[in-house]
mmCIF file of C-alpha atoms and ligand atoms in Angstrom:
data_model
loop_
_atom_site.group_PDB
_atom_site.id
_atom_site.type_symbol
_atom_site.label_atom_id
_atom_site.label_comp_id
_atom_site.label_asym_id
_atom_site.label_seq_id
_atom_site.Cartn_x
_atom_site.Cartn_y
_atom_site.Cartn_z
ATOM 1 C CA UNK B 114 70.493 173.202 -42.649
ATOM 2 C CA UNK B 115 67.628 172.581 -45.035
ATOM 3 C CA UNK B 116 66.358 176.111 -44.456
ATOM 4 C CA UNK B 117 69.777 177.532 -45.124
ATOM 5 C CA UNK B 118 70.163 175.725 -48.442
ATOM 6 C CA UNK B 119 66.715 176.876 -49.563
ATOM 7 C CA UNK B 120 67.375 180.475 -48.671
ATOM 8 C CA UNK B 121 69.399 181.486 -51.726
ATOM 9 C CA UNK B 122 66.767 180.030 -54.102
ATOM 10 C CA UNK B 123 63.878 181.790 -52.372
ATOM 11 C CA UNK B 124 65.871 185.006 -52.259
ATOM 12 C CA UNK B 125 66.437 184.650 -55.998
ATOM 13 C CA UNK B 126 62.679 184.140 -56.578
ATOM 14 C CA UNK B 127 61.943 187.262 -54.575
ATOM 15 C CA UNK B 128 64.435 189.224 -56.643
ATOM 16 C CA UNK B 129 62.857 187.946 -59.864
ATOM 17 C CA UNK B 130 59.398 188.854 -58.533
ATOM 18 C CA UNK B 131 60.609 192.351 -57.721
ATOM 19 C CA UNK B 132 62.110 192.754 -61.192
ATOM 20 C CA UNK B 133 58.866 191.633 -62.831
ATOM 21 C CA UNK B 134 56.856 193.975 -60.647
ATOM 22 C CA UNK B 135 59.136 196.851 -61.605
ATOM 23 C CA UNK B 136 58.784 195.970 -65.269
ATOM 24 C CA UNK B 137 54.982 195.997 -64.963
ATOM 25 C CA UNK B 138 55.112 199.234 -63.073
ATOM 26 C CA UNK B 139 56.863 200.745 -66.069
ATOM 27 C CA UNK B 140 54.061 199.539 -68.321
ATOM 28 C CA UNK B 141 56.125 196.863 -69.972
ATOM 29 C CA UNK B 142 54.915 193.569 -71.411
ATOM 30 C CA UNK B 143 53.750 190.703 -69.268
ATOM 31 C CA UNK B 144 53.269 187.206 -70.615
ATOM 32 C CA UNK B 145 54.627 184.928 -67.911
ATOM 33 C CA UNK B 146 53.376 183.348 -64.732
ATOM 34 C CA UNK B 147 54.830 185.831 -62.276
ATOM 35 C CA UNK B 148 52.969 188.931 -61.208
ATOM 36 C CA UNK B 149 49.658 190.032 -62.632
ATOM 37 C CA UNK B 150 49.200 193.164 -64.682
ATOM 38 C CA UNK B 151 46.647 195.580 -63.242
ATOM 39 C CA UNK B 152 44.225 194.805 -66.082
ATOM 40 C CA UNK B 153 44.454 191.041 -65.597
ATOM 41 C CA UNK B 154 43.968 191.416 -61.837
ATOM 42 C CA UNK B 155 40.910 193.594 -62.497
ATOM 43 C CA UNK B 156 39.438 190.905 -64.786
ATOM 44 C CA UNK B 157 39.957 188.117 -62.270
ATOM 45 C CA UNK B 158 38.761 190.272 -59.388
ATOM 46 C CA UNK B 159 35.422 190.945 -61.045
ATOM 47 C CA UNK B 160 35.109 187.260 -61.922
ATOM 48 C CA UNK B 161 35.770 186.494 -58.246
ATOM 49 C CA UNK B 162 33.056 188.971 -57.202
ATOM 50 C CA UNK B 163 30.557 187.275 -59.531
ATOM 51 C CA UNK B 164 31.546 183.815 -58.266
ATOM 52 C CA UNK B 165 31.215 184.833 -54.598
ATOM 53 C CA UNK B 166 27.720 186.118 -55.396
ATOM 54 C CA UNK B 167 26.871 182.959 -57.369
ATOM 55 C CA UNK B 168 28.196 180.812 -54.523
ATOM 56 C CA UNK B 169 25.839 182.503 -52.077
ATOM 57 C CA UNK B 170 22.734 181.997 -54.192
ATOM 58 C CA UNK B 171 23.641 178.435 -55.171
ATOM 59 C CA UNK B 172 24.304 177.574 -51.516
ATOM 60 C CA UNK B 173 20.736 178.632 -50.683
ATOM 61 C CA UNK B 174 19.364 176.529 -53.546
ATOM 62 C CA UNK B 175 21.490 173.614 -52.387
ATOM 63 C CA UNK B 176 20.311 173.763 -48.764
ATOM 64 C CA UNK B 177 16.684 173.529 -49.857
ATOM 65 C CA UNK B 178 16.761 171.706 -53.190
ATOM 66 C CA UNK B 179 20.119 169.951 -53.410
ATOM 67 C CA UNK B 180 20.825 166.249 -53.050
ATOM 68 C CA UNK B 181 20.146 165.085 -49.495
ATOM 69 C CA UNK B 182 22.744 162.303 -49.821
ATOM 70 C CA UNK B 183 25.267 163.747 -52.300
ATOM 71 C CA UNK B 184 27.984 161.314 -53.357
ATOM 72 C CA UNK B 185 30.770 163.815 -52.662
ATOM 73 C CA UNK B 186 29.608 166.190 -49.944
ATOM 74 C CA UNK B 187 27.980 166.439 -46.531
ATOM 75 C CA UNK B 188 24.400 165.240 -46.067
ATOM 76 C CA UNK B 189 21.792 167.906 -46.581
ATOM 77 C CA UNK B 190 18.461 168.345 -44.749
ATOM 78 C CA UNK B 191 16.614 169.734 -47.754
ATOM 79 C CA UNK B 192 12.995 170.757 -48.142
ATOM 80 C CA UNK B 193 11.124 167.591 -49.199
ATOM 81 C CA UNK B 194 8.235 169.292 -51.053
ATOM 82 C CA UNK B 195 10.584 171.725 -52.871
ATOM 83 C CA UNK B 196 12.799 168.790 -53.891
ATOM 84 C CA UNK B 197 9.741 166.934 -55.220
ATOM 85 C CA UNK B 198 8.641 170.001 -57.189
ATOM 86 C CA UNK B 199 12.151 170.396 -58.651
ATOM 87 C CA UNK B 200 12.162 166.701 -59.529
ATOM 88 C CA UNK B 201 9.030 167.304 -61.578
ATOM 89 C CA UNK B 202 11.421 169.206 -63.914
ATOM 90 C CA UNK B 203 13.961 166.350 -63.874
ATOM 91 C CA UNK B 204 14.502 163.576 -61.349
ATOM 92 C CA UNK B 205 18.226 164.442 -61.239
ATOM 93 C CA UNK B 206 17.687 168.110 -60.305
ATOM 94 C CA UNK B 207 18.945 167.762 -56.691
ATOM 95 C CA UNK B 208 22.305 166.272 -57.770
ATOM 96 C CA UNK B 209 22.691 168.903 -60.516
ATOM 97 C CA UNK B 210 22.019 171.668 -57.967
ATOM 98 C CA UNK B 211 24.582 170.239 -55.569
ATOM 99 C CA UNK B 212 27.200 169.919 -58.303
ATOM 100 C CA UNK B 213 26.552 173.413 -59.680
ATOM 101 C CA UNK B 214 27.001 174.744 -56.120
ATOM 102 C CA UNK B 215 30.329 172.898 -55.791
ATOM 103 C CA UNK B 216 31.475 174.404 -59.079
ATOM 104 C CA UNK B 217 30.727 177.985 -58.014
ATOM 105 C CA UNK B 218 32.399 177.532 -54.627
ATOM 106 C CA UNK B 219 35.472 176.171 -56.419
ATOM 107 C CA UNK B 220 35.489 179.076 -58.899
ATOM 108 C CA UNK B 221 35.332 181.667 -56.106
ATOM 109 C CA UNK B 222 37.993 179.945 -54.006
ATOM 110 C CA UNK B 223 40.331 179.416 -56.966
ATOM 111 C CA UNK B 224 40.086 182.974 -58.299
ATOM 112 C CA UNK B 225 40.691 184.510 -54.878
ATOM 113 C CA UNK B 226 43.607 182.152 -54.205
ATOM 114 C CA UNK B 227 45.130 182.950 -57.608
ATOM 115 C CA UNK B 228 44.813 186.678 -56.999
ATOM 116 C CA UNK B 229 46.439 186.380 -53.565
ATOM 117 C CA UNK B 230 49.215 184.114 -54.833
ATOM 118 C CA UNK B 231 50.103 186.890 -57.279
ATOM 119 C CA UNK B 232 50.077 189.636 -54.662
ATOM 120 C CA UNK B 233 46.703 191.003 -55.806
ATOM 121 C CA UNK B 234 43.693 191.842 -53.657
ATOM 122 C CA UNK B 235 40.996 189.126 -53.419
ATOM 123 C CA UNK B 236 37.241 189.754 -53.045
ATOM 124 C CA UNK B 237 35.642 189.361 -49.629
ATOM 125 C CA UNK B 238 31.945 190.243 -49.310
ATOM 126 C CA UNK B 239 31.466 188.821 -45.792
ATOM 127 C CA UNK B 240 30.510 192.247 -44.384
ATOM 128 C CA UNK B 241 27.449 192.133 -46.670
ATOM 129 C CA UNK B 242 26.172 188.716 -45.563
ATOM 130 C CA UNK B 243 23.336 190.409 -43.719
ATOM 131 C CA UNK B 244 20.140 189.514 -45.624
ATOM 132 C CA UNK B 245 17.498 187.221 -44.154
ATOM 133 C CA UNK B 246 16.808 184.120 -46.196
ATOM 134 C CA UNK B 247 14.107 181.487 -46.187
ATOM 135 C CA UNK B 248 12.785 180.166 -42.872
ATOM 136 C CA UNK B 249 11.425 177.014 -44.534
ATOM 137 C CA UNK B 250 12.568 173.539 -43.494
ATOM 138 C CA UNK B 251 16.080 172.901 -44.791
ATOM 139 C CA UNK B 252 17.340 176.496 -44.791
ATOM 140 C CA UNK B 253 20.163 177.425 -42.432
ATOM 141 C CA UNK B 254 19.589 180.456 -40.255
ATOM 142 C CA UNK B 255 22.570 182.474 -41.479
ATOM 143 C CA UNK B 256 23.063 185.888 -43.094
ATOM 144 C CA UNK B 257 22.878 185.949 -46.906
ATOM 145 C CA UNK B 258 24.420 188.060 -49.646
ATOM 146 C CA UNK B 259 21.554 187.461 -52.052
ATOM 147 C CA UNK B 260 17.781 187.504 -51.699
ATOM 148 C CA UNK B 261 15.929 184.720 -53.530
ATOM 149 C CA UNK B 262 12.574 185.481 -51.904
ATOM 150 C CA UNK B 263 11.258 187.988 -54.438
ATOM 151 C CA UNK B 264 12.853 187.761 -57.867
ATOM 152 C CA UNK B 265 12.186 189.254 -61.277
ATOM 153 C CA UNK B 266 13.506 186.645 -63.687
ATOM 154 C CA UNK B 267 14.245 187.945 -67.177
ATOM 155 C CA UNK B 268 13.330 184.980 -69.406
ATOM 156 C CA UNK B 269 14.306 186.623 -72.714
ATOM 157 C CA UNK B 270 17.457 184.464 -72.874
ATOM 158 C CA UNK B 271 15.083 181.652 -73.904
ATOM 159 C CA UNK B 272 13.853 183.414 -77.060
ATOM 160 C CA UNK B 273 17.270 185.038 -77.667
ATOM 161 C CA UNK B 274 18.953 181.645 -78.096
ATOM 162 C CA UNK B 275 16.157 180.452 -80.418
ATOM 163 C CA UNK B 276 16.370 183.585 -82.557
ATOM 164 C CA UNK B 277 18.566 184.334 -85.587
ATOM 165 C CA UNK B 278 19.114 187.850 -84.236
ATOM 166 C CA UNK B 279 22.090 188.863 -82.093
ATOM 167 C CA UNK B 280 21.757 191.243 -79.113
ATOM 168 C CA UNK B 281 25.220 192.625 -79.939
ATOM 169 C CA UNK B 282 23.583 194.315 -82.946
ATOM 170 C CA UNK B 283 20.862 195.798 -80.751
ATOM 171 C CA UNK B 284 18.215 193.080 -81.128
ATOM 172 C CA UNK B 285 15.854 192.643 -78.187
ATOM 173 C CA UNK B 286 13.856 189.542 -77.319
ATOM 174 C CA UNK B 287 10.437 188.763 -75.901
ATOM 175 C CA UNK B 288 9.908 187.148 -72.514
ATOM 176 C CA UNK B 289 9.274 183.406 -72.823
ATOM 177 C CA UNK B 290 7.453 183.171 -69.486
ATOM 178 C CA UNK B 291 4.598 185.371 -68.288
ATOM 179 C CA UNK B 292 4.869 187.869 -71.176
ATOM 180 C CA UNK B 293 5.262 190.777 -71.525
ATOM 181 C CA UNK B 294 7.001 191.241 -68.165
ATOM 182 C CA UNK B 295 8.660 187.909 -67.421
ATOM 183 C CA UNK B 296 8.570 186.335 -63.953
ATOM 184 C CA UNK B 297 7.816 189.170 -61.519
ATOM 185 C CA UNK B 298 7.947 189.270 -57.709
ATOM 186 C CA UNK B 299 8.162 185.521 -57.404
ATOM 187 C CA UNK B 300 10.144 183.528 -54.832
ATOM 188 C CA UNK B 301 12.645 181.004 -56.196
ATOM 189 C CA UNK B 302 12.860 179.130 -52.880
ATOM 190 C CA UNK B 303 10.058 178.304 -50.424
ATOM 191 C CA UNK B 304 9.532 181.217 -48.011
ATOM 192 C CA UNK B 305 8.320 179.360 -44.926
ATOM 193 C CA UNK B 306 6.480 176.189 -43.931
ATOM 194 C CA UNK B 307 3.071 177.880 -43.768
ATOM 195 C CA UNK B 308 3.100 179.142 -47.345
ATOM 196 C CA UNK B 309 4.327 175.795 -48.676
ATOM 197 C CA UNK B 310 4.136 172.881 -46.215
ATOM 198 C CA UNK B 311 7.391 170.901 -46.531
ATOM 199 C CA UNK B 312 5.647 167.533 -46.218
ATOM 200 C CA UNK B 313 3.083 167.979 -48.987
ATOM 201 C CA UNK B 314 3.113 165.865 -52.125
ATOM 202 C CA UNK B 315 3.773 167.449 -55.524
ATOM 203 C CA UNK B 316 1.644 165.629 -58.090
ATOM 204 C CA UNK B 317 1.916 166.359 -61.814
ATOM 205 C CA UNK B 318 0.045 168.506 -62.468
ATOM 206 C CA UNK B 319 -0.359 170.041 -58.984
ATOM 207 C CA UNK B 320 -3.917 170.148 -57.620
ATOM 208 C CA UNK B 321 -4.153 172.181 -54.405
ATOM 209 C CA UNK B 322 -3.280 175.871 -54.099
ATOM 210 C CA UNK B 323 -0.230 175.073 -51.952
ATOM 211 C CA UNK B 324 0.986 172.474 -54.473
ATOM 212 C CA UNK B 325 0.571 174.951 -57.329
ATOM 213 C CA UNK B 326 2.391 177.618 -55.324
ATOM 214 C CA UNK B 327 5.336 175.308 -54.614
ATOM 215 C CA UNK B 328 5.525 174.174 -58.246
ATOM 216 C CA UNK B 329 5.547 177.814 -59.435
ATOM 217 C CA UNK B 330 8.418 178.491 -56.982
ATOM 218 C CA UNK B 331 10.374 175.484 -58.317
ATOM 219 C CA UNK B 332 9.642 176.549 -61.912
ATOM 220 C CA UNK B 333 10.963 180.037 -61.085
ATOM 221 C CA UNK B 334 14.140 178.441 -59.731
ATOM 222 C CA UNK B 335 14.436 176.434 -62.947
ATOM 223 C CA UNK B 336 14.345 179.592 -65.059
ATOM 224 C CA UNK B 337 16.535 181.488 -62.606
ATOM 225 C CA UNK B 338 19.261 178.827 -62.799
ATOM 226 C CA UNK B 339 19.445 179.319 -66.575
ATOM 227 C CA UNK B 340 19.229 183.121 -66.273
ATOM 228 C CA UNK B 341 22.219 183.233 -63.915
ATOM 229 C CA UNK B 342 24.307 180.814 -65.963
ATOM 230 C CA UNK B 343 23.596 182.418 -69.364
ATOM 231 C CA UNK B 344 24.940 185.595 -67.722
ATOM 232 C CA UNK B 345 28.176 183.784 -66.864
ATOM 233 C CA UNK B 346 28.282 182.318 -70.388
ATOM 234 C CA UNK B 347 28.394 185.855 -71.817
ATOM 235 C CA UNK B 348 30.507 187.450 -69.063
ATOM 236 C CA UNK B 349 33.541 185.177 -69.369
ATOM 237 C CA UNK B 350 34.068 185.720 -73.133
ATOM 238 C CA UNK B 351 33.869 189.507 -72.634
ATOM 239 C CA UNK B 352 36.502 189.260 -69.887
ATOM 240 C CA UNK B 353 38.700 186.819 -71.830
ATOM 241 C CA UNK B 354 38.892 189.207 -74.786
ATOM 242 C CA UNK B 355 40.713 191.696 -72.507
ATOM 243 C CA UNK B 356 43.218 189.287 -70.922
ATOM 244 C CA UNK B 357 46.909 189.976 -71.480
ATOM 245 C CA UNK B 358 48.605 186.970 -69.921
ATOM 246 C CA UNK B 359 48.095 183.576 -71.533
ATOM 247 C CA UNK B 360 47.515 182.065 -68.086
ATOM 248 C CA UNK B 361 44.739 184.534 -67.233
ATOM 249 C CA UNK B 362 43.198 183.827 -70.642
ATOM 250 C CA UNK B 363 43.369 180.106 -69.837
ATOM 251 C CA UNK B 364 41.625 180.675 -66.494
ATOM 252 C CA UNK B 365 38.841 182.757 -68.045
ATOM 253 C CA UNK B 366 38.248 180.346 -70.941
ATOM 254 C CA UNK B 367 38.332 177.289 -68.702
ATOM 255 C CA UNK B 368 35.921 178.600 -66.062
ATOM 256 C CA UNK B 369 33.787 180.250 -68.751
ATOM 257 C CA UNK B 370 33.364 176.904 -70.474
ATOM 258 C CA UNK B 371 31.838 175.456 -67.324
ATOM 259 C CA UNK B 372 29.383 178.375 -67.091
ATOM 260 C CA UNK B 373 28.226 177.490 -70.614
ATOM 261 C CA UNK B 374 27.909 173.855 -69.549
ATOM 262 C CA UNK B 375 25.734 174.983 -66.616
ATOM 263 C CA UNK B 376 23.590 177.145 -68.871
ATOM 264 C CA UNK B 377 23.022 174.348 -71.353
ATOM 265 C CA UNK B 378 21.916 171.963 -68.610
ATOM 266 C CA UNK B 379 19.471 174.421 -67.031
ATOM 267 C CA UNK B 380 18.139 175.491 -70.409
ATOM 268 C CA UNK B 381 17.070 171.889 -71.003
ATOM 269 C CA UNK B 382 15.487 171.482 -67.551
ATOM 270 C CA UNK B 383 13.602 174.812 -67.669
ATOM 271 C CA UNK B 384 11.723 173.589 -70.728
ATOM 272 C CA UNK B 385 9.948 170.994 -68.597
ATOM 273 C CA UNK B 386 8.324 173.793 -66.568
ATOM 274 C CA UNK B 387 6.700 175.175 -69.721
ATOM 275 C CA UNK B 388 5.480 171.988 -71.358
ATOM 276 C CA UNK B 389 2.820 169.385 -70.725
ATOM 277 C CA UNK B 390 1.992 167.802 -68.270
ATOM 278 C CA UNK B 391 3.320 170.454 -65.835
ATOM 279 C CA UNK B 392 2.172 173.461 -67.880
ATOM 280 C CA UNK B 393 0.044 175.488 -67.897
ATOM 281 C CA UNK B 394 0.420 176.555 -64.272
ATOM 282 C CA UNK B 395 -0.366 179.767 -62.408
ATOM 283 C CA UNK B 396 0.964 180.756 -58.991
ATOM 284 C CA UNK B 397 -2.219 181.414 -56.982
ATOM 285 C CA UNK B 398 -0.380 184.041 -54.886
ATOM 286 C CA UNK B 399 1.318 186.133 -57.584
ATOM 287 C CA UNK B 400 -0.570 185.259 -60.772
ATOM 288 C CA UNK B 401 2.698 184.455 -62.574
ATOM 289 C CA UNK B 402 1.802 181.974 -65.321
ATOM 290 C CA UNK B 403 3.921 179.262 -66.908
ATOM 291 C CA UNK B 404 2.173 178.607 -70.219
ATOM 292 C CA UNK B 405 2.701 175.482 -72.344
ATOM 293 C CA UNK B 406 5.237 176.778 -74.885
ATOM 294 C CA UNK B 407 4.630 173.766 -77.147
ATOM 295 C CA UNK B 408 0.962 174.664 -77.629
ATOM 296 C CA UNK B 409 1.611 175.319 -80.433
ATOM 297 C CA UNK B 410 5.411 174.958 -80.818
ATOM 298 C CA UNK B 411 7.062 177.891 -82.647
ATOM 299 C CA UNK B 412 10.646 178.709 -83.630
ATOM 300 C CA UNK B 413 11.009 180.915 -80.550
ATOM 301 C CA UNK B 414 9.199 178.725 -78.017
ATOM 302 C CA UNK B 415 9.527 174.999 -78.808
ATOM 303 C CA UNK B 416 10.975 173.594 -75.602
ATOM 304 C CA UNK B 417 13.450 171.050 -77.005
ATOM 305 C CA UNK B 418 15.208 173.617 -79.239
ATOM 306 C CA UNK B 419 17.841 174.106 -76.568
ATOM 307 C CA UNK B 420 20.954 174.403 -78.745
ATOM 308 C CA UNK B 421 21.865 177.925 -79.897
ATOM 309 C CA UNK B 422 20.243 178.817 -83.218
ATOM 310 C CA UNK B 423 22.807 180.178 -85.720
ATOM 311 C CA UNK B 424 22.589 183.979 -85.654
ATOM 312 C CA UNK B 425 24.224 187.132 -87.005
ATOM 313 C CA UNK B 426 27.833 187.351 -85.884
ATOM 314 C CA UNK B 427 30.688 189.859 -86.403
ATOM 315 C CA UNK B 428 28.818 191.594 -89.241
ATOM 316 C CA UNK B 429 25.100 191.965 -89.381
ATOM 317 C CA UNK B 430 25.179 191.589 -93.181
ATOM 318 C CA UNK B 431 27.470 189.663 -95.504
ATOM 319 C CA UNK B 432 28.645 186.743 -93.370
ATOM 320 C CA UNK B 433 26.559 183.590 -92.871
ATOM 321 C CA UNK B 434 24.768 182.965 -89.553
ATOM 322 C CA UNK B 435 26.862 181.259 -86.893
ATOM 323 C CA UNK B 436 25.879 179.370 -83.728
ATOM 324 C CA UNK B 437 27.587 181.373 -80.971
ATOM 325 C CA UNK B 438 27.285 182.561 -77.373
ATOM 326 C CA UNK B 439 25.651 185.980 -77.327
ATOM 327 C CA UNK B 440 25.988 188.731 -76.278
ATOM 328 C CA UNK B 441 29.786 188.981 -76.091
ATOM 329 C CA UNK B 442 30.143 192.762 -76.346
ATOM 330 C CA UNK B 443 31.085 194.502 -73.085
ATOM 331 C CA UNK B 444 28.081 196.819 -73.308
ATOM 332 C CA UNK B 445 25.594 193.939 -73.253
ATOM 333 C CA UNK B 446 27.419 191.082 -71.521
ATOM 334 C CA UNK B 447 30.320 192.666 -69.624
ATOM 335 C CA UNK B 448 30.896 193.268 -65.933
ATOM 336 C CA UNK B 449 28.799 196.425 -65.511
ATOM 337 C CA UNK B 450 25.989 194.795 -67.514
ATOM 338 C CA UNK B 451 26.228 191.792 -65.174
ATOM 339 C CA UNK B 452 25.898 193.889 -62.008
ATOM 340 C CA UNK B 453 22.940 195.685 -63.547
ATOM 341 C CA UNK B 454 21.262 192.426 -64.616
ATOM 342 C CA UNK B 455 21.715 190.887 -61.144
ATOM 343 C CA UNK B 456 20.333 194.040 -59.495
ATOM 344 C CA UNK B 457 17.317 194.181 -61.855
ATOM 345 C CA UNK B 458 16.756 190.512 -61.065
ATOM 346 C CA UNK B 459 16.153 191.487 -57.430
ATOM 347 C CA UNK B 460 19.091 189.315 -56.397
ATOM 348 C CA UNK B 461 20.296 191.942 -53.925
ATOM 349 C CA UNK B 462 16.798 192.833 -52.701
ATOM 350 C CA UNK B 463 15.548 196.426 -52.839
ATOM 351 C CA UNK B 464 18.715 198.547 -52.666
ATOM 352 C CA UNK B 465 18.781 200.429 -49.352
ATOM 353 C CA UNK B 466 15.352 198.880 -48.640
ATOM 354 C CA UNK B 467 13.933 196.123 -46.480
ATOM 355 C CA UNK B 468 16.099 192.980 -46.723
ATOM 356 C CA UNK B 469 18.162 194.558 -49.513
ATOM 357 C CA UNK B 470 21.843 195.373 -49.863
ATOM 358 C CA UNK B 471 22.965 198.953 -49.196
ATOM 359 C CA UNK B 472 24.048 201.262 -52.009
ATOM 360 C CA UNK B 473 27.649 200.758 -50.814
ATOM 361 C CA UNK B 474 27.410 197.119 -51.937
ATOM 362 C CA UNK B 475 26.423 198.219 -55.459
ATOM 363 C CA UNK B 476 29.074 200.977 -55.460
ATOM 364 C CA UNK B 477 31.786 198.438 -54.636
ATOM 365 C CA UNK B 478 30.488 196.035 -57.302
ATOM 366 C CA UNK B 479 30.422 198.812 -59.907
ATOM 367 C CA UNK B 480 33.959 199.871 -59.009
ATOM 368 C CA UNK B 481 35.220 196.339 -59.674
ATOM 369 C CA UNK B 482 33.005 196.048 -62.776
ATOM 370 C CA UNK B 483 34.203 199.307 -64.329
ATOM 371 C CA UNK B 484 37.823 198.316 -63.731
ATOM 372 C CA UNK B 485 37.214 194.962 -65.471
ATOM 373 C CA UNK B 486 35.321 196.500 -68.397
ATOM 374 C CA UNK B 487 38.117 199.045 -68.860
ATOM 375 C CA UNK B 488 40.916 196.440 -68.923
ATOM 376 C CA UNK B 489 42.550 196.122 -72.315
ATOM 377 C CA UNK B 490 44.448 193.269 -73.913
ATOM 378 C CA UNK B 491 48.120 194.236 -73.931
ATOM 379 C CA UNK B 492 50.543 191.838 -75.553
ATOM 380 C CA UNK B 493 53.334 194.373 -75.344
ATOM 381 C CA UNK B 494 53.894 194.255 -79.100
ATOM 382 C CA UNK B 495 55.404 197.681 -79.604
HETATM 383 FE FE1 FE2 C 234 31.061 180.017 -61.708
HETATM 384 FE FE1 FE2 C 235 28.008 178.942 -62.979
#
């Protein structure tokens, strides 16, 4: 009897859904909570792709460097020496890593669920979980989407946010770490227990070659965390500017705000890798050097200048400088730019190479990215 009484209401909802879908099909306005316009679905689908990728890399960081007894998750084996090296950046690093991982998993799950609840295709990259990860103590032996074993970390975000110039006007920025190239061919997680014994101590500053190696790996992670999250800080505003429905705009602004929160946190922690007493430090294997950026402190290097310096905004001339997220133009911070930045980072390994994703992975990412970048805000005001 209950089913029978509910039937007319659900039938009515289905009819309304069909009417809304027809209206969208005809290119009409869409402001409500019903079906998604193609453009809005494209925006959320690329965001979901980015969050699935972020979830994979953060899960690897969490297995090795996250809290071993998190207050709101399962216990974690962890890699004791890696955790100690991360704690040389901040004693709370493991909990922050665990919480950042939770956030990304929630973003991916929410975006995919929202897409599906609106009849739109979600993002599933499971077929690409084929890369080999770390074999060090703490790492699960499972296929990975991302490769954290050999990264090129662009550290120009550090000088960009200390500069009065804005990349949206074409400004470029120097590498903060290991100039002129940035962090090159460096692992961000321990590779195996021979390279970096999991039981070793991590004094400040490190003394033995293996201690220096592990600290350089943890420092690379510290800069990589901020690199990934500054990317999200720019991506979400570029996507939000194209949203048509108020609810999709709300989703993009609300998740985007958390990406900025992540970036701000990691920006602060990364500074401890490039200041005394941890810096200067050189990885004995790769030669990547983390100099003391406070020796001497400058406008573009001083480690505690972590809040965005006011910069050019909207117009290069004529308006006063403004403290803003940058870039927020599609060309520099949009979806295609994000796929390119992640690929250049080495996050997907050598494409079509050893322990790298195939070209088909990049092709799929670029298809979603182009669709998102080409979405346009449509309020139906005609
Ligand atoms: Fe996220
Ligand atoms: Fe994030």
